[in-house]
Amino acid sequence: MGITGGGEAVGLVDLAPHELEGAVGDYDLRARIVGIAPGGAIHNHPHHGRPGIVRVTKGTVIEYRGETSRTLMVGDAWYENADTVHWFRNPSDTEDAEIWVVDLVPKEK
């Protein structure tokens, strides 16, 4: 009662192109909050084998994929599929940025 948006997916990532090795039990679904300090960045990295969905929860981030970039603000989301290779940064000199990340990762052995 009083719930909205419960039936709508924020995003879907097809797992087939990731060619995940082993069984579903070999992976964890991980959710985390990642803070990015003013002027901070997350280095360039691929997502083959590590699909995910990300949403900006605070501040602004600029995402770079190859030669293209886009500015994402609170509420914006992106999907990390088998073809994703990207990096991003917080362009602010004074305000923190924060992203909410849900991804599939191999279990630590």
mmCIF file with all atom_site columns, C-alpha atoms in Angstrom:
data_model
loop_
_atom_site.group_PDB
_atom_site.id
_atom_site.type_symbol
_atom_site.label_atom_id
_atom_site.label_alt_id
_atom_site.label_comp_id
_atom_site.label_asym_id
_atom_site.label_entity_id
_atom_site.label_seq_id
_atom_site.pdbx_PDB_ins_code
_atom_site.Cartn_x
_atom_site.Cartn_y
_atom_site.Cartn_z
_atom_site.occupancy
_atom_site.B_iso_or_equiv
_atom_site.pdbx_formal_charge
_atom_site.auth_seq_id
_atom_site.auth_comp_id
_atom_site.auth_asym_id
_atom_site.auth_atom_id
_atom_site.pdbx_PDB_model_num
ATOM 1   C CA . MET A 1 1   ? 0.000  0.000   0.000   1.00 0.00 ? 1   MET A CA 1
ATOM 2   C CA . GLY A 1 2   ? 1.382  3.390   -0.946  1.00 0.00 ? 2   GLY A CA 1
ATOM 3   C CA . ILE A 1 3   ? 4.233  1.939   -3.063  1.00 0.00 ? 3   ILE A CA 1
ATOM 4   C CA . THR A 1 4   ? 5.217  3.355   -6.469  1.00 0.00 ? 4   THR A CA 1
ATOM 5   C CA . GLY A 1 5   ? 7.608  2.064   -9.120  1.00 0.00 ? 5   GLY A CA 1
ATOM 6   C CA . GLY A 1 6   ? 7.903  -1.425  -7.609  1.00 0.00 ? 6   GLY A CA 1
ATOM 7   C CA . GLY A 1 7   ? 7.147  -3.187  -10.875 1.00 0.00 ? 7   GLY A CA 1
ATOM 8   C CA . GLU A 1 8   ? 9.403  -1.086  -13.078 1.00 0.00 ? 8   GLU A CA 1
ATOM 9   C CA . ALA A 1 9   ? 13.010 -2.164  -13.605 1.00 0.00 ? 9   ALA A CA 1
ATOM 10  C CA . VAL A 1 10  ? 15.625 0.577   -13.305 1.00 0.00 ? 10  VAL A CA 1
ATOM 11  C CA . GLY A 1 11  ? 17.545 -1.381  -15.939 1.00 0.00 ? 11  GLY A CA 1
ATOM 12  C CA . LEU A 1 12  ? 18.184 -4.829  -17.334 1.00 0.00 ? 12  LEU A CA 1
ATOM 13  C CA . VAL A 1 13  ? 21.490 -6.282  -18.475 1.00 0.00 ? 13  VAL A CA 1
ATOM 14  C CA . ASP A 1 14  ? 21.489 -9.425  -20.652 1.00 0.00 ? 14  ASP A CA 1
ATOM 15  C CA . LEU A 1 15  ? 23.907 -11.892 -19.037 1.00 0.00 ? 15  LEU A CA 1
ATOM 16  C CA . ALA A 1 16  ? 24.405 -14.085 -22.151 1.00 0.00 ? 16  ALA A CA 1
ATOM 17  C CA . PRO A 1 17  ? 27.030 -11.863 -23.874 1.00 0.00 ? 17  PRO A CA 1
ATOM 18  C CA . HIS A 1 18  ? 29.162 -11.951 -20.727 1.00 0.00 ? 18  HIS A CA 1
ATOM 19  C CA . GLU A 1 19  ? 29.949 -15.649 -21.305 1.00 0.00 ? 19  GLU A CA 1
ATOM 20  C CA . LEU A 1 20  ? 30.029 -16.241 -17.554 1.00 0.00 ? 20  LEU A CA 1
ATOM 21  C CA . GLU A 1 21  ? 32.012 -19.320 -16.626 1.00 0.00 ? 21  GLU A CA 1
ATOM 22  C CA . GLY A 1 22  ? 30.599 -21.925 -14.246 1.00 0.00 ? 22  GLY A CA 1
ATOM 23  C CA . ALA A 1 23  ? 27.189 -21.883 -12.605 1.00 0.00 ? 23  ALA A CA 1
ATOM 24  C CA . VAL A 1 24  ? 25.109 -19.059 -11.182 1.00 0.00 ? 24  VAL A CA 1
ATOM 25  C CA . GLY A 1 25  ? 26.228 -20.227 -7.725  1.00 0.00 ? 25  GLY A CA 1
ATOM 26  C CA . ASP A 1 26  ? 29.778 -19.157 -8.628  1.00 0.00 ? 26  ASP A CA 1
ATOM 27  C CA . TYR A 1 27  ? 28.706 -15.476 -8.545  1.00 0.00 ? 27  TYR A CA 1
ATOM 28  C CA . ASP A 1 28  ? 27.481 -12.927 -6.023  1.00 0.00 ? 28  ASP A CA 1
ATOM 29  C CA . LEU A 1 29  ? 25.114 -10.067 -6.653  1.00 0.00 ? 29  LEU A CA 1
ATOM 30  C CA . ARG A 1 30  ? 26.828 -7.106  -5.007  1.00 0.00 ? 30  ARG A CA 1
ATOM 31  C CA . ALA A 1 31  ? 25.337 -3.741  -4.076  1.00 0.00 ? 31  ALA A CA 1
ATOM 32  C CA . ARG A 1 32  ? 27.526 -0.890  -2.867  1.00 0.00 ? 32  ARG A CA 1
ATOM 33  C CA . ILE A 1 33  ? 27.707 2.846   -2.529  1.00 0.00 ? 33  ILE A CA 1
ATOM 34  C CA . VAL A 1 34  ? 30.836 4.422   -3.997  1.00 0.00 ? 34  VAL A CA 1
ATOM 35  C CA . GLY A 1 35  ? 31.810 7.978   -3.067  1.00 0.00 ? 35  GLY A CA 1
ATOM 36  C CA . ILE A 1 36  ? 33.909 10.103  -5.404  1.00 0.00 ? 36  ILE A CA 1
ATOM 37  C CA . ALA A 1 37  ? 35.667 13.092  -3.833  1.00 0.00 ? 37  ALA A CA 1
ATOM 38  C CA . PRO A 1 38  ? 35.734 16.486  -5.578  1.00 0.00 ? 38  PRO A CA 1
ATOM 39  C CA . GLY A 1 39  ? 38.019 16.097  -8.606  1.00 0.00 ? 39  GLY A CA 1
ATOM 40  C CA . GLY A 1 40  ? 38.223 12.321  -8.000  1.00 0.00 ? 40  GLY A CA 1
ATOM 41  C CA . ALA A 1 41  ? 37.892 9.628   -10.633 1.00 0.00 ? 41  ALA A CA 1
ATOM 42  C CA . ILE A 1 42  ? 37.443 5.902   -11.152 1.00 0.00 ? 42  ILE A CA 1
ATOM 43  C CA . HIS A 1 43  ? 39.999 4.533   -13.612 1.00 0.00 ? 43  HIS A CA 1
ATOM 44  C CA . ASN A 1 44  ? 39.260 3.033   -17.038 1.00 0.00 ? 44  ASN A CA 1
ATOM 45  C CA . HIS A 1 45  ? 37.955 -0.542  -16.713 1.00 0.00 ? 45  HIS A CA 1
ATOM 46  C CA . PRO A 1 46  ? 36.007 -3.180  -18.705 1.00 0.00 ? 46  PRO A CA 1
ATOM 47  C CA . HIS A 1 47  ? 32.827 -5.007  -17.713 1.00 0.00 ? 47  HIS A CA 1
ATOM 48  C CA . HIS A 1 48  ? 33.046 -8.231  -19.715 1.00 0.00 ? 48  HIS A CA 1
ATOM 49  C CA . GLY A 1 49  ? 32.151 -10.889 -17.133 1.00 0.00 ? 49  GLY A CA 1
ATOM 50  C CA . ARG A 1 50  ? 31.023 -8.248  -14.619 1.00 0.00 ? 50  ARG A CA 1
ATOM 51  C CA . PRO A 1 51  ? 27.652 -6.750  -15.650 1.00 0.00 ? 51  PRO A CA 1
ATOM 52  C CA . GLY A 1 52  ? 26.095 -4.000  -13.586 1.00 0.00 ? 52  GLY A CA 1
ATOM 53  C CA . ILE A 1 53  ? 23.616 -1.176  -13.158 1.00 0.00 ? 53  ILE A CA 1
ATOM 54  C CA . VAL A 1 54  ? 24.680 2.160   -11.654 1.00 0.00 ? 54  VAL A CA 1
ATOM 55  C CA . ARG A 1 55  ? 22.712 5.212   -10.487 1.00 0.00 ? 55  ARG A CA 1
ATOM 56  C CA . VAL A 1 56  ? 23.962 8.624   -9.370  1.00 0.00 ? 56  VAL A CA 1
ATOM 57  C CA . THR A 1 57  ? 22.699 9.328   -5.847  1.00 0.00 ? 57  THR A CA 1
ATOM 58  C CA . LYS A 1 58  ? 24.642 12.521  -5.063  1.00 0.00 ? 58  LYS A CA 1
ATOM 59  C CA . GLY A 1 59  ? 26.394 15.198  -7.102  1.00 0.00 ? 59  GLY A CA 1
ATOM 60  C CA . THR A 1 60  ? 27.422 14.913  -10.739 1.00 0.00 ? 60  THR A CA 1
ATOM 61  C CA . VAL A 1 61  ? 29.704 12.499  -12.595 1.00 0.00 ? 61  VAL A CA 1
ATOM 62  C CA . ILE A 1 62  ? 31.040 12.564  -16.129 1.00 0.00 ? 62  ILE A CA 1
ATOM 63  C CA . GLU A 1 63  ? 31.259 9.138   -17.765 1.00 0.00 ? 63  GLU A CA 1
ATOM 64  C CA . TYR A 1 64  ? 33.761 8.554   -20.590 1.00 0.00 ? 64  TYR A CA 1
ATOM 65  C CA . ARG A 1 65  ? 33.433 5.707   -23.111 1.00 0.00 ? 65  ARG A CA 1
ATOM 66  C CA . GLY A 1 66  ? 36.108 5.929   -25.754 1.00 0.00 ? 66  GLY A CA 1
ATOM 67  C CA . GLU A 1 67  ? 35.992 9.401   -27.312 1.00 0.00 ? 67  GLU A CA 1
ATOM 68  C CA . THR A 1 68  ? 32.524 10.225  -25.972 1.00 0.00 ? 68  THR A CA 1
ATOM 69  C CA . SER A 1 69  ? 31.454 11.611  -22.629 1.00 0.00 ? 69  SER A CA 1
ATOM 70  C CA . ARG A 1 70  ? 28.194 12.416  -20.911 1.00 0.00 ? 70  ARG A CA 1
ATOM 71  C CA . THR A 1 71  ? 27.260 14.257  -17.747 1.00 0.00 ? 71  THR A CA 1
ATOM 72  C CA . LEU A 1 72  ? 25.082 12.330  -15.286 1.00 0.00 ? 72  LEU A CA 1
ATOM 73  C CA . MET A 1 73  ? 23.250 13.861  -12.343 1.00 0.00 ? 73  MET A CA 1
ATOM 74  C CA . VAL A 1 74  ? 21.247 12.589  -9.381  1.00 0.00 ? 74  VAL A CA 1
ATOM 75  C CA . GLY A 1 75  ? 18.716 10.024  -10.597 1.00 0.00 ? 75  GLY A CA 1
ATOM 76  C CA . ASP A 1 76  ? 20.535 9.238   -13.857 1.00 0.00 ? 76  ASP A CA 1
ATOM 77  C CA . ALA A 1 77  ? 21.562 5.615   -14.405 1.00 0.00 ? 77  ALA A CA 1
ATOM 78  C CA . TRP A 1 78  ? 23.705 3.603   -16.784 1.00 0.00 ? 78  TRP A CA 1
ATOM 79  C CA . TYR A 1 79  ? 24.165 -0.056  -17.611 1.00 0.00 ? 79  TYR A CA 1
ATOM 80  C CA . GLU A 1 80  ? 27.445 -1.901  -17.730 1.00 0.00 ? 80  GLU A CA 1
ATOM 81  C CA . ASN A 1 81  ? 27.313 -4.750  -20.221 1.00 0.00 ? 81  ASN A CA 1
ATOM 82  C CA . ALA A 1 82  ? 29.892 -6.993  -21.877 1.00 0.00 ? 82  ALA A CA 1
ATOM 83  C CA . ASP A 1 83  ? 30.907 -4.201  -24.291 1.00 0.00 ? 83  ASP A CA 1
ATOM 84  C CA . THR A 1 84  ? 31.341 -1.486  -21.652 1.00 0.00 ? 84  THR A CA 1
ATOM 85  C CA . VAL A 1 85  ? 34.805 -0.037  -21.159 1.00 0.00 ? 85  VAL A CA 1
ATOM 86  C CA . HIS A 1 86  ? 34.657 3.270   -19.337 1.00 0.00 ? 86  HIS A CA 1
ATOM 87  C CA . TRP A 1 87  ? 35.884 5.604   -16.634 1.00 0.00 ? 87  TRP A CA 1
ATOM 88  C CA . PHE A 1 88  ? 34.305 8.517   -14.843 1.00 0.00 ? 88  PHE A CA 1
ATOM 89  C CA . ARG A 1 89  ? 35.086 11.503  -12.680 1.00 0.00 ? 89  ARG A CA 1
ATOM 90  C CA . ASN A 1 90  ? 33.529 14.024  -10.343 1.00 0.00 ? 90  ASN A CA 1
ATOM 91  C CA . PRO A 1 91  ? 33.937 17.412  -12.061 1.00 0.00 ? 91  PRO A CA 1
ATOM 92  C CA . SER A 1 92  ? 33.158 19.458  -8.938  1.00 0.00 ? 92  SER A CA 1
ATOM 93  C CA . ASP A 1 93  ? 35.890 21.244  -7.018  1.00 0.00 ? 93  ASP A CA 1
ATOM 94  C CA . THR A 1 94  ? 33.817 21.334  -3.825  1.00 0.00 ? 94  THR A CA 1
ATOM 95  C CA . GLU A 1 95  ? 31.071 18.677  -3.736  1.00 0.00 ? 95  GLU A CA 1
ATOM 96  C CA . ASP A 1 96  ? 31.283 14.919  -3.300  1.00 0.00 ? 96  ASP A CA 1
ATOM 97  C CA . ALA A 1 97  ? 29.559 12.623  -5.788  1.00 0.00 ? 97  ALA A CA 1
ATOM 98  C CA . GLU A 1 98  ? 28.098 9.235   -4.950  1.00 0.00 ? 98  GLU A CA 1
ATOM 99  C CA . ILE A 1 99  ? 26.949 6.310   -7.079  1.00 0.00 ? 99  ILE A CA 1
ATOM 100 C CA . TRP A 1 100 ? 24.895 3.251   -6.165  1.00 0.00 ? 100 TRP A CA 1
ATOM 101 C CA . VAL A 1 101 ? 26.336 0.199   -7.925  1.00 0.00 ? 101 VAL A CA 1
ATOM 102 C CA . VAL A 1 102 ? 24.764 -3.244  -8.314  1.00 0.00 ? 102 VAL A CA 1
ATOM 103 C CA . ASP A 1 103 ? 26.891 -5.772  -10.187 1.00 0.00 ? 103 ASP A CA 1
ATOM 104 C CA . LEU A 1 104 ? 27.463 -9.477  -10.618 1.00 0.00 ? 104 LEU A CA 1
ATOM 105 C CA . VAL A 1 105 ? 30.922 -10.588 -9.494  1.00 0.00 ? 105 VAL A CA 1
ATOM 106 C CA . PRO A 1 106 ? 32.690 -13.955 -9.239  1.00 0.00 ? 106 PRO A CA 1
ATOM 107 C CA . LYS A 1 107 ? 32.740 -15.317 -5.712  1.00 0.00 ? 107 LYS A CA 1
ATOM 108 C CA . GLU A 1 108 ? 36.080 -15.113 -3.973  1.00 0.00 ? 108 GLU A CA 1
ATOM 109 C CA . LYS A 1 109 ? 37.642 -18.545 -3.665  1.00 0.00 ? 109 LYS A CA 1
#
